[in-house]
Amino acid sequence: MKTLKFILLSVTSILLTVSCNNNDDNIEDLSSEKQFESYWFRYMDYPGSTLATGDQTIRIKYDSHGNPVKRIGGVFPIPFQTGFSFAFSQEVYDELILEIIM
């Protein structure tokens, strides 16, 4: 009985060791895929009382590997006396930093 358990445990261990695959070297390069370059302000979930005038297009910039690095266009708070809480502007932007943790 002990021999049977030992054999089953050995076979299971070997199968688990052999079947595990390390795919760390096969990182896909997404730079060839089509990425969206812009979107309209009205298609995103911004605060409801936002003043949006002028060009309402948000633009996305990518690095050479296809990772988004900058979003141009956003909202900023304005005085409540205007009747709006936020205003949209092309002057507002967000920069993204990609950090790969291994």
Tab-separated table of C-alpha atoms in Angstrom:
chain	number	residue	atom	x	y	z
A	1	MET	CA	0.000	0.000	0.000
A	2	LYS	CA	2.841	2.364	0.847
A	3	THR	CA	4.502	1.545	-2.452
A	4	LEU	CA	1.329	2.369	-4.394
A	5	LYS	CA	0.990	5.722	-2.612
A	6	PHE	CA	4.649	6.468	-3.269
A	7	ILE	CA	4.299	5.652	-6.967
A	8	LEU	CA	1.138	7.764	-7.338
A	9	LEU	CA	2.756	10.675	-5.509
A	10	SER	CA	5.897	10.394	-7.668
A	11	VAL	CA	3.930	10.266	-10.927
A	12	THR	CA	1.771	13.227	-9.849
A	13	SER	CA	4.858	15.247	-8.889
A	14	ILE	CA	6.546	14.505	-12.203
A	15	LEU	CA	3.429	15.409	-14.188
A	16	LEU	CA	3.013	18.717	-12.339
A	17	THR	CA	6.668	19.597	-12.811
A	18	VAL	CA	6.642	18.769	-16.526
A	19	SER	CA	3.298	20.427	-17.245
A	20	CYS	CA	4.231	23.778	-15.703
A	21	ASN	CA	5.353	26.216	-18.357
A	22	ASN	CA	7.308	29.419	-17.842
A	23	ASN	CA	6.135	31.901	-20.485
A	24	ASP	CA	8.018	34.948	-19.210
A	25	ASP	CA	10.098	35.178	-22.385
A	26	ASN	CA	7.058	35.277	-24.681
A	27	ILE	CA	5.882	38.830	-23.974
A	28	GLU	CA	3.675	39.981	-26.825
A	29	ASP	CA	4.534	43.209	-28.615
A	30	LEU	CA	1.269	45.128	-29.003
A	31	SER	CA	2.752	47.971	-31.050
A	32	SER	CA	1.330	46.550	-34.289
A	33	GLU	CA	-2.245	46.388	-32.971
A	34	LYS	CA	-4.654	49.204	-33.753
A	35	GLN	CA	-5.159	51.454	-30.742
A	36	PHE	CA	-7.647	54.232	-30.361
A	37	GLU	CA	-6.027	57.658	-30.648
A	38	SER	CA	-8.894	59.796	-29.369
A	39	TYR	CA	-12.410	59.777	-27.994
A	40	TRP	CA	-15.165	62.320	-27.446
A	41	PHE	CA	-15.692	63.860	-24.032
A	42	ARG	CA	-19.361	62.808	-23.942
A	43	TYR	CA	-18.490	59.091	-24.206
A	44	MET	CA	-16.692	58.962	-20.847
A	45	ASP	CA	-17.972	59.073	-17.284
A	46	TYR	CA	-17.082	62.573	-16.121
A	47	PRO	CA	-18.998	64.492	-13.429
A	48	GLY	CA	-22.510	65.435	-14.584
A	49	SER	CA	-22.154	69.171	-14.023
A	50	THR	CA	-19.173	69.701	-16.325
A	51	LEU	CA	-18.880	72.666	-18.664
A	52	ALA	CA	-17.629	71.414	-22.030
A	53	THR	CA	-16.934	73.981	-24.743
A	54	GLY	CA	-14.686	74.059	-27.792
A	55	ASP	CA	-12.897	70.952	-28.976
A	56	GLN	CA	-14.154	68.084	-26.808
A	57	THR	CA	-11.735	65.434	-28.074
A	58	ILE	CA	-9.446	63.598	-25.678
A	59	ARG	CA	-6.252	62.364	-27.335
A	60	ILE	CA	-4.129	59.396	-26.292
A	61	LYS	CA	-0.365	59.281	-26.959
A	62	TYR	CA	1.566	55.983	-27.048
A	63	ASP	CA	5.235	55.045	-26.696
A	64	SER	CA	7.151	52.932	-29.226
A	65	HIS	CA	5.916	49.707	-27.566
A	66	GLY	CA	2.246	50.636	-27.878
A	67	ASN	CA	1.736	51.531	-24.213
A	68	PRO	CA	-0.370	54.616	-23.461
A	69	VAL	CA	1.815	57.348	-21.940
A	70	LYS	CA	-0.312	60.507	-22.038
A	71	ARG	CA	-3.978	61.532	-22.109
A	72	ILE	CA	-4.506	65.052	-23.382
A	73	GLY	CA	-7.767	66.678	-22.308
A	74	GLY	CA	-9.492	66.529	-18.966
A	75	VAL	CA	-11.508	68.356	-16.335
A	76	PHE	CA	-10.576	70.838	-13.635
A	77	PRO	CA	-12.648	72.363	-10.801
A	78	ILE	CA	-14.210	75.800	-11.309
A	79	PRO	CA	-16.040	78.160	-8.906
A	80	PHE	CA	-19.532	76.942	-7.987
A	81	GLN	CA	-21.001	80.381	-8.901
A	82	THR	CA	-20.755	79.365	-12.573
A	83	GLY	CA	-23.380	76.673	-12.064
A	84	PHE	CA	-20.879	73.952	-12.972
A	85	SER	CA	-18.497	71.989	-10.776
A	86	PHE	CA	-15.903	71.256	-13.457
A	87	ALA	CA	-14.816	72.493	-16.876
A	88	PHE	CA	-13.241	70.517	-19.701
A	89	SER	CA	-10.022	71.746	-21.278
A	90	GLN	CA	-7.369	70.551	-23.730
A	91	GLU	CA	-4.807	72.116	-21.375
A	92	VAL	CA	-5.362	69.383	-18.774
A	93	TYR	CA	-3.392	66.179	-19.278
A	94	ASP	CA	-2.364	63.021	-17.438
A	95	GLU	CA	0.974	61.274	-17.926
A	96	LEU	CA	1.240	57.544	-17.328
A	97	ILE	CA	4.329	55.676	-16.186
A	98	LEU	CA	4.514	51.980	-16.968
A	99	GLU	CA	6.312	50.018	-14.289
A	100	ILE	CA	7.065	46.389	-14.986
A	101	ILE	CA	7.447	44.336	-11.830
A	102	MET	CA	9.192	41.005	-12.153
